[in-house]
């Protein structure tokens, strides 16, 4: 066995840069590190790319600032001058990263989207895709809850909506009150929108309830 083979065996396993270098058992158990690692794993690909750029920029600034603060020129100046030196250093690093296209703001601009730190739902069963939780509608969330309860052998408890013979009582009352009080057109449309949403929500709950009965 050659010396290079022995060094390779003693070092980290060979793999692509994107592959994990450490075994799962070797990862830190620090709660803050674990939470950060989970947050990164749950990010969308573009969000993760920008987040990695943020971390790289932050670490570079920390290294450069440490070297600056350890220098004799820094120690021999006043606090005001020291603060100015730190600001100039950070600005120069930002400019360098922007020029090289490695700055997180530059990468986000190239990707052309707003960066989101929202968690995604990781449930590939039953045809669900990994999508941001804030993009799910109320009906989708109820369906997820129903599927989870059914998988665990539980019964999904739903609140019974307060309805009148013509639909949602509260919404209808608001609609009539708006009409009798001669509300403005904007207020009329706003209340009408609430009525439509309430009826839509009621229909979704009835439909879900019927599905749950059929599943039983």
PDB file of C-alpha atoms in Angstrom:
ATOM      1  CA  UNK A   1       0.000   0.000   0.000  1.00  0.00           C
ATOM      2  CA  UNK A   2       1.422   3.384  -0.974  1.00  0.00           C
ATOM      3  CA  UNK A   3       1.876   6.326   1.390  1.00  0.00           C
ATOM      4  CA  UNK A   4      -0.916   8.227  -0.362  1.00  0.00           C
ATOM      5  CA  UNK A   5      -3.310   5.316   0.218  1.00  0.00           C
ATOM      6  CA  UNK A   6      -2.426   5.228   3.912  1.00  0.00           C
ATOM      7  CA  UNK A   7      -2.977   8.990   4.226  1.00  0.00           C
ATOM      8  CA  UNK A   8      -6.301   8.667   2.452  1.00  0.00           C
ATOM      9  CA  UNK A   9      -7.444   5.937   4.834  1.00  0.00           C
ATOM     10  CA  UNK A  10      -6.467   7.992   7.871  1.00  0.00           C
ATOM     11  CA  UNK A  11      -8.112  11.159   6.562  1.00  0.00           C
ATOM     12  CA  UNK A  12     -11.696  11.980   5.758  1.00  0.00           C
ATOM     13  CA  UNK A  13     -13.545   9.710   3.331  1.00  0.00           C
ATOM     14  CA  UNK A  14     -13.298  10.623  -0.323  1.00  0.00           C
ATOM     15  CA  UNK A  15     -16.479  12.073  -1.791  1.00  0.00           C
ATOM     16  CA  UNK A  16     -18.046  14.975  -3.565  1.00  0.00           C
ATOM     17  CA  UNK A  17     -17.893  18.397  -1.861  1.00  0.00           C
ATOM     18  CA  UNK A  18     -21.660  18.269  -1.318  1.00  0.00           C
ATOM     19  CA  UNK A  19     -21.467  14.980   0.562  1.00  0.00           C
ATOM     20  CA  UNK A  20     -21.293  14.921   4.340  1.00  0.00           C
ATOM     21  CA  UNK A  21     -17.777  14.597   5.680  1.00  0.00           C
ATOM     22  CA  UNK A  22     -18.753  13.380   9.122  1.00  0.00           C
ATOM     23  CA  UNK A  23     -20.658  10.306  10.152  1.00  0.00           C
ATOM     24  CA  UNK A  24     -23.978  10.937  11.884  1.00  0.00           C
ATOM     25  CA  UNK A  25     -22.489   9.737  15.185  1.00  0.00           C
ATOM     26  CA  UNK A  26     -19.706  12.321  14.902  1.00  0.00           C
ATOM     27  CA  UNK A  27     -22.007  15.332  14.592  1.00  0.00           C
ATOM     28  CA  UNK A  28     -22.223  17.734  17.525  1.00  0.00           C
ATOM     29  CA  UNK A  29     -24.912  17.152  20.151  1.00  0.00           C
ATOM     30  CA  UNK A  30     -24.979  20.812  21.141  1.00  0.00           C
ATOM     31  CA  UNK A  31     -28.690  21.805  21.120  1.00  0.00           C
ATOM     32  CA  UNK A  32     -27.993  25.054  19.254  1.00  0.00           C
ATOM     33  CA  UNK A  33     -25.932  23.219  16.641  1.00  0.00           C
ATOM     34  CA  UNK A  34     -28.572  20.511  16.251  1.00  0.00           C
ATOM     35  CA  UNK A  35     -31.316  23.100  15.844  1.00  0.00           C
ATOM     36  CA  UNK A  36     -29.269  24.967  13.240  1.00  0.00           C
ATOM     37  CA  UNK A  37     -28.506  21.705  11.413  1.00  0.00           C
ATOM     38  CA  UNK A  38     -32.191  20.758  11.343  1.00  0.00           C
ATOM     39  CA  UNK A  39     -33.104  24.210  10.104  1.00  0.00           C
ATOM     40  CA  UNK A  40     -30.617  23.903   7.246  1.00  0.00           C
ATOM     41  CA  UNK A  41     -31.863  20.421   6.330  1.00  0.00           C
ATOM     42  CA  UNK A  42     -35.447  21.682   6.123  1.00  0.00           C
ATOM     43  CA  UNK A  43     -34.630  24.585   3.824  1.00  0.00           C
ATOM     44  CA  UNK A  44     -35.449  24.724   0.150  1.00  0.00           C
ATOM     45  CA  UNK A  45     -32.377  24.352  -2.120  1.00  0.00           C
ATOM     46  CA  UNK A  46     -32.117  28.045  -3.039  1.00  0.00           C
ATOM     47  CA  UNK A  47     -32.660  29.133   0.562  1.00  0.00           C
ATOM     48  CA  UNK A  48     -29.940  26.739   1.698  1.00  0.00           C
ATOM     49  CA  UNK A  49     -27.538  28.140  -0.884  1.00  0.00           C
ATOM     50  CA  UNK A  50     -28.053  31.693   0.388  1.00  0.00           C
ATOM     51  CA  UNK A  51     -27.825  30.570   4.017  1.00  0.00           C
ATOM     52  CA  UNK A  52     -24.498  28.858   3.346  1.00  0.00           C
ATOM     53  CA  UNK A  53     -23.243  32.066   1.724  1.00  0.00           C
ATOM     54  CA  UNK A  54     -24.318  34.012   4.822  1.00  0.00           C
ATOM     55  CA  UNK A  55     -22.422  31.622   7.083  1.00  0.00           C
ATOM     56  CA  UNK A  56     -19.302  31.806   4.913  1.00  0.00           C
ATOM     57  CA  UNK A  57     -19.389  35.618   4.926  1.00  0.00           C
ATOM     58  CA  UNK A  58     -19.935  35.742   8.686  1.00  0.00           C
ATOM     59  CA  UNK A  59     -17.025  33.373   9.371  1.00  0.00           C
ATOM     60  CA  UNK A  60     -14.742  35.353   7.068  1.00  0.00           C
ATOM     61  CA  UNK A  61     -15.574  38.565   8.918  1.00  0.00           C
ATOM     62  CA  UNK A  62     -14.976  36.892  12.279  1.00  0.00           C
ATOM     63  CA  UNK A  63     -11.549  35.650  11.151  1.00  0.00           C
ATOM     64  CA  UNK A  64     -10.515  39.012   9.728  1.00  0.00           C
ATOM     65  CA  UNK A  65     -11.791  40.931  12.751  1.00  0.00           C
ATOM     66  CA  UNK A  66      -9.884  38.631  15.097  1.00  0.00           C
ATOM     67  CA  UNK A  67      -6.668  39.240  13.180  1.00  0.00           C
ATOM     68  CA  UNK A  68      -7.335  42.976  13.243  1.00  0.00           C
ATOM     69  CA  UNK A  69      -7.995  43.059  16.986  1.00  0.00           C
ATOM     70  CA  UNK A  70      -4.820  41.080  17.664  1.00  0.00           C
ATOM     71  CA  UNK A  71      -2.672  43.526  15.702  1.00  0.00           C
ATOM     72  CA  UNK A  72      -0.544  46.142  17.462  1.00  0.00           C
ATOM     73  CA  UNK A  73      -1.875  48.947  15.273  1.00  0.00           C
ATOM     74  CA  UNK A  74      -5.392  48.212  16.483  1.00  0.00           C
ATOM     75  CA  UNK A  75      -4.446  47.943  20.167  1.00  0.00           C
ATOM     76  CA  UNK A  76      -2.615  51.277  20.164  1.00  0.00           C
ATOM     77  CA  UNK A  77      -5.561  53.340  18.878  1.00  0.00           C
ATOM     78  CA  UNK A  78      -8.593  54.830  20.610  1.00  0.00           C
ATOM     79  CA  UNK A  79     -11.947  53.001  20.772  1.00  0.00           C
ATOM     80  CA  UNK A  80     -13.424  55.388  18.198  1.00  0.00           C
ATOM     81  CA  UNK A  81     -10.644  54.642  15.729  1.00  0.00           C
ATOM     82  CA  UNK A  82     -10.922  50.916  16.455  1.00  0.00           C
ATOM     83  CA  UNK A  83     -14.626  51.013  15.629  1.00  0.00           C
ATOM     84  CA  UNK A  84     -13.866  52.835  12.393  1.00  0.00           C
ATOM     85  CA  UNK A  85     -11.245  50.236  11.467  1.00  0.00           C
ATOM     86  CA  UNK A  86     -13.725  47.412  12.072  1.00  0.00           C
ATOM     87  CA  UNK A  87     -16.403  49.071   9.933  1.00  0.00           C
ATOM     88  CA  UNK A  88     -13.941  49.666   7.106  1.00  0.00           C
ATOM     89  CA  UNK A  89     -12.781  46.061   7.273  1.00  0.00           C
ATOM     90  CA  UNK A  90     -16.319  44.671   7.146  1.00  0.00           C
ATOM     91  CA  UNK A  91     -17.223  46.982   4.256  1.00  0.00           C
ATOM     92  CA  UNK A  92     -14.155  45.874   2.308  1.00  0.00           C
ATOM     93  CA  UNK A  93     -15.092  42.212   2.827  1.00  0.00           C
ATOM     94  CA  UNK A  94     -18.644  42.909   1.648  1.00  0.00           C
ATOM     95  CA  UNK A  95     -17.314  44.651  -1.461  1.00  0.00           C
ATOM     96  CA  UNK A  96     -14.936  41.770  -2.191  1.00  0.00           C
ATOM     97  CA  UNK A  97     -17.698  39.174  -1.893  1.00  0.00           C
ATOM     98  CA  UNK A  98     -20.036  41.272  -4.038  1.00  0.00           C
ATOM     99  CA  UNK A  99     -17.377  41.608  -6.740  1.00  0.00           C
ATOM    100  CA  UNK A 100     -16.736  37.853  -6.720  1.00  0.00           C
ATOM    101  CA  UNK A 101     -20.451  37.010  -6.758  1.00  0.00           C
ATOM    102  CA  UNK A 102     -20.201  35.211  -3.402  1.00  0.00           C
ATOM    103  CA  UNK A 103     -22.158  37.704  -1.292  1.00  0.00           C
ATOM    104  CA  UNK A 104     -25.497  36.298  -0.046  1.00  0.00           C
ATOM    105  CA  UNK A 105     -27.343  39.385  -1.286  1.00  0.00           C
ATOM    106  CA  UNK A 106     -25.811  38.911  -4.728  1.00  0.00           C
ATOM    107  CA  UNK A 107     -26.728  35.232  -4.809  1.00  0.00           C
ATOM    108  CA  UNK A 108     -30.290  35.997  -3.707  1.00  0.00           C
ATOM    109  CA  UNK A 109     -30.528  38.623  -6.443  1.00  0.00           C
ATOM    110  CA  UNK A 110     -29.325  36.131  -9.055  1.00  0.00           C
ATOM    111  CA  UNK A 111     -31.853  33.555  -7.889  1.00  0.00           C
ATOM    112  CA  UNK A 112     -34.565  36.175  -8.215  1.00  0.00           C
ATOM    113  CA  UNK A 113     -36.654  35.228  -5.224  1.00  0.00           C
ATOM    114  CA  UNK A 114     -37.222  36.213  -1.644  1.00  0.00           C
ATOM    115  CA  UNK A 115     -35.434  34.102   0.906  1.00  0.00           C
ATOM    116  CA  UNK A 116     -37.688  32.199   3.251  1.00  0.00           C
ATOM    117  CA  UNK A 117     -36.737  30.541   6.528  1.00  0.00           C
ATOM    118  CA  UNK A 118     -40.076  28.841   6.910  1.00  0.00           C
ATOM    119  CA  UNK A 119     -39.976  25.083   7.524  1.00  0.00           C
ATOM    120  CA  UNK A 120     -41.251  22.751   4.841  1.00  0.00           C
ATOM    121  CA  UNK A 121     -43.488  19.753   5.357  1.00  0.00           C
ATOM    122  CA  UNK A 122     -41.482  16.612   4.726  1.00  0.00           C
ATOM    123  CA  UNK A 123     -44.160  14.061   3.919  1.00  0.00           C
ATOM    124  CA  UNK A 124     -43.695  12.278   0.608  1.00  0.00           C
ATOM    125  CA  UNK A 125     -46.396   9.731   1.371  1.00  0.00           C
ATOM    126  CA  UNK A 126     -49.831   9.908  -0.247  1.00  0.00           C
ATOM    127  CA  UNK A 127     -48.540  12.172  -2.993  1.00  0.00           C
ATOM    128  CA  UNK A 128     -47.778  15.189  -0.815  1.00  0.00           C
ATOM    129  CA  UNK A 129     -44.829  17.267  -1.997  1.00  0.00           C
ATOM    130  CA  UNK A 130     -42.304  19.149   0.113  1.00  0.00           C
ATOM    131  CA  UNK A 131     -43.862  22.601   0.022  1.00  0.00           C
ATOM    132  CA  UNK A 132     -43.719  25.548   2.451  1.00  0.00           C
ATOM    133  CA  UNK A 133     -46.292  25.148   5.199  1.00  0.00           C
ATOM    134  CA  UNK A 134     -47.563  28.704   4.711  1.00  0.00           C
ATOM    135  CA  UNK A 135     -48.690  27.793   1.159  1.00  0.00           C
ATOM    136  CA  UNK A 136     -51.107  25.128   2.370  1.00  0.00           C
ATOM    137  CA  UNK A 137     -54.763  26.043   2.609  1.00  0.00           C
ATOM    138  CA  UNK A 138     -56.997  25.240   5.562  1.00  0.00           C
ATOM    139  CA  UNK A 139     -58.489  22.274   3.705  1.00  0.00           C
ATOM    140  CA  UNK A 140     -55.011  20.854   2.926  1.00  0.00           C
ATOM    141  CA  UNK A 141     -53.978  21.160   6.571  1.00  0.00           C
ATOM    142  CA  UNK A 142     -57.162  19.404   7.709  1.00  0.00           C
ATOM    143  CA  UNK A 143     -56.503  16.585   5.246  1.00  0.00           C
ATOM    144  CA  UNK A 144     -52.951  16.187   6.581  1.00  0.00           C
ATOM    145  CA  UNK A 145     -54.260  16.092  10.126  1.00  0.00           C
ATOM    146  CA  UNK A 146     -56.902  13.527   9.165  1.00  0.00           C
ATOM    147  CA  UNK A 147     -54.343  11.287   7.437  1.00  0.00           C
ATOM    148  CA  UNK A 148     -51.995  11.502  10.409  1.00  0.00           C
ATOM    149  CA  UNK A 149     -54.794  10.640  12.830  1.00  0.00           C
ATOM    150  CA  UNK A 150     -55.929   7.709  10.670  1.00  0.00           C
ATOM    151  CA  UNK A 151     -52.362   6.373  10.457  1.00  0.00           C
ATOM    152  CA  UNK A 152     -52.105   6.479  14.256  1.00  0.00           C
ATOM    153  CA  UNK A 153     -55.497   4.852  14.750  1.00  0.00           C
ATOM    154  CA  UNK A 154     -56.938   8.038  16.210  1.00  0.00           C
ATOM    155  CA  UNK A 155     -60.071  10.039  15.497  1.00  0.00           C
ATOM    156  CA  UNK A 156     -59.738  13.617  14.331  1.00  0.00           C
ATOM    157  CA  UNK A 157     -61.790  15.884  16.574  1.00  0.00           C
ATOM    158  CA  UNK A 158     -63.305  18.766  14.647  1.00  0.00           C
ATOM    159  CA  UNK A 159     -65.076  21.816  15.983  1.00  0.00           C
ATOM    160  CA  UNK A 160     -68.657  22.000  14.810  1.00  0.00           C
ATOM    161  CA  UNK A 161     -69.244  25.300  12.993  1.00  0.00           C
ATOM    162  CA  UNK A 162     -72.028  27.566  14.149  1.00  0.00           C
ATOM    163  CA  UNK A 163     -74.387  27.653  11.177  1.00  0.00           C
ATOM    164  CA  UNK A 164     -77.854  28.877  10.395  1.00  0.00           C
ATOM    165  CA  UNK A 165     -80.207  27.312   7.795  1.00  0.00           C
ATOM    166  CA  UNK A 166     -78.729  29.657   5.196  1.00  0.00           C
ATOM    167  CA  UNK A 167     -75.048  29.109   6.046  1.00  0.00           C
ATOM    168  CA  UNK A 168     -72.680  30.611   8.584  1.00  0.00           C
ATOM    169  CA  UNK A 169     -74.800  32.624  11.014  1.00  0.00           C
ATOM    170  CA  UNK A 170     -72.185  35.198  12.012  1.00  0.00           C
ATOM    171  CA  UNK A 171     -71.224  35.972   8.423  1.00  0.00           C
ATOM    172  CA  UNK A 172     -74.852  36.316   7.303  1.00  0.00           C
ATOM    173  CA  UNK A 173     -75.576  38.667  10.195  1.00  0.00           C
ATOM    174  CA  UNK A 174     -72.626  40.838   9.201  1.00  0.00           C
ATOM    175  CA  UNK A 175     -73.885  40.868   5.630  1.00  0.00           C
ATOM    176  CA  UNK A 176     -77.373  41.999   6.656  1.00  0.00           C
ATOM    177  CA  UNK A 177     -75.993  44.597   9.050  1.00  0.00           C
ATOM    178  CA  UNK A 178     -73.822  46.025   6.310  1.00  0.00           C
ATOM    179  CA  UNK A 179     -76.792  46.248   3.951  1.00  0.00           C
ATOM    180  CA  UNK A 180     -79.155  47.871   6.465  1.00  0.00           C
ATOM    181  CA  UNK A 181     -76.561  50.409   7.555  1.00  0.00           C
ATOM    182  CA  UNK A 182     -75.871  51.400   3.927  1.00  0.00           C
ATOM    183  CA  UNK A 183     -72.185  50.642   4.137  1.00  0.00           C
ATOM    184  CA  UNK A 184     -69.815  51.920   1.497  1.00  0.00           C
ATOM    185  CA  UNK A 185     -69.119  49.778  -1.526  1.00  0.00           C
ATOM    186  CA  UNK A 186     -65.730  48.751  -0.125  1.00  0.00           C
ATOM    187  CA  UNK A 187     -67.273  47.604   3.164  1.00  0.00           C
ATOM    188  CA  UNK A 188     -70.038  45.786   1.294  1.00  0.00           C
ATOM    189  CA  UNK A 189     -67.513  43.879  -0.809  1.00  0.00           C
ATOM    190  CA  UNK A 190     -65.400  43.120   2.254  1.00  0.00           C
ATOM    191  CA  UNK A 191     -68.309  41.552   4.128  1.00  0.00           C
ATOM    192  CA  UNK A 192     -69.460  39.732   1.000  1.00  0.00           C
ATOM    193  CA  UNK A 193     -65.970  38.248   0.703  1.00  0.00           C
ATOM    194  CA  UNK A 194     -66.213  37.035   4.303  1.00  0.00           C
ATOM    195  CA  UNK A 195     -69.534  35.373   3.519  1.00  0.00           C
ATOM    196  CA  UNK A 196     -68.074  33.561   0.517  1.00  0.00           C
ATOM    197  CA  UNK A 197     -65.028  32.429   2.503  1.00  0.00           C
ATOM    198  CA  UNK A 198     -67.216  31.233   5.369  1.00  0.00           C
ATOM    199  CA  UNK A 199     -69.440  29.232   3.035  1.00  0.00           C
ATOM    200  CA  UNK A 200     -66.380  27.804   1.302  1.00  0.00           C
ATOM    201  CA  UNK A 201     -64.845  26.781   4.631  1.00  0.00           C
ATOM    202  CA  UNK A 202     -68.121  25.220   5.712  1.00  0.00           C
ATOM    203  CA  UNK A 203     -68.341  23.216   2.503  1.00  0.00           C
ATOM    204  CA  UNK A 204     -64.749  22.004   2.873  1.00  0.00           C
ATOM    205  CA  UNK A 205     -65.429  20.824   6.428  1.00  0.00           C
ATOM    206  CA  UNK A 206     -68.603  19.034   5.346  1.00  0.00           C
ATOM    207  CA  UNK A 207     -66.717  17.388   2.486  1.00  0.00           C
ATOM    208  CA  UNK A 208     -63.910  16.318   4.824  1.00  0.00           C
ATOM    209  CA  UNK A 209     -66.414  14.969   7.337  1.00  0.00           C
ATOM    210  CA  UNK A 210     -68.063  12.889   4.606  1.00  0.00           C
ATOM    211  CA  UNK A 211     -64.676  11.523   3.538  1.00  0.00           C
ATOM    212  CA  UNK A 212     -63.850  10.522   7.100  1.00  0.00           C
ATOM    213  CA  UNK A 213     -67.176   8.684   7.367  1.00  0.00           C
ATOM    214  CA  UNK A 214     -66.458   6.827   4.124  1.00  0.00           C
ATOM    215  CA  UNK A 215     -62.974   5.889   5.369  1.00  0.00           C
ATOM    216  CA  UNK A 216     -64.469   4.341   8.505  1.00  0.00           C
TER     217      UNK A 216
END
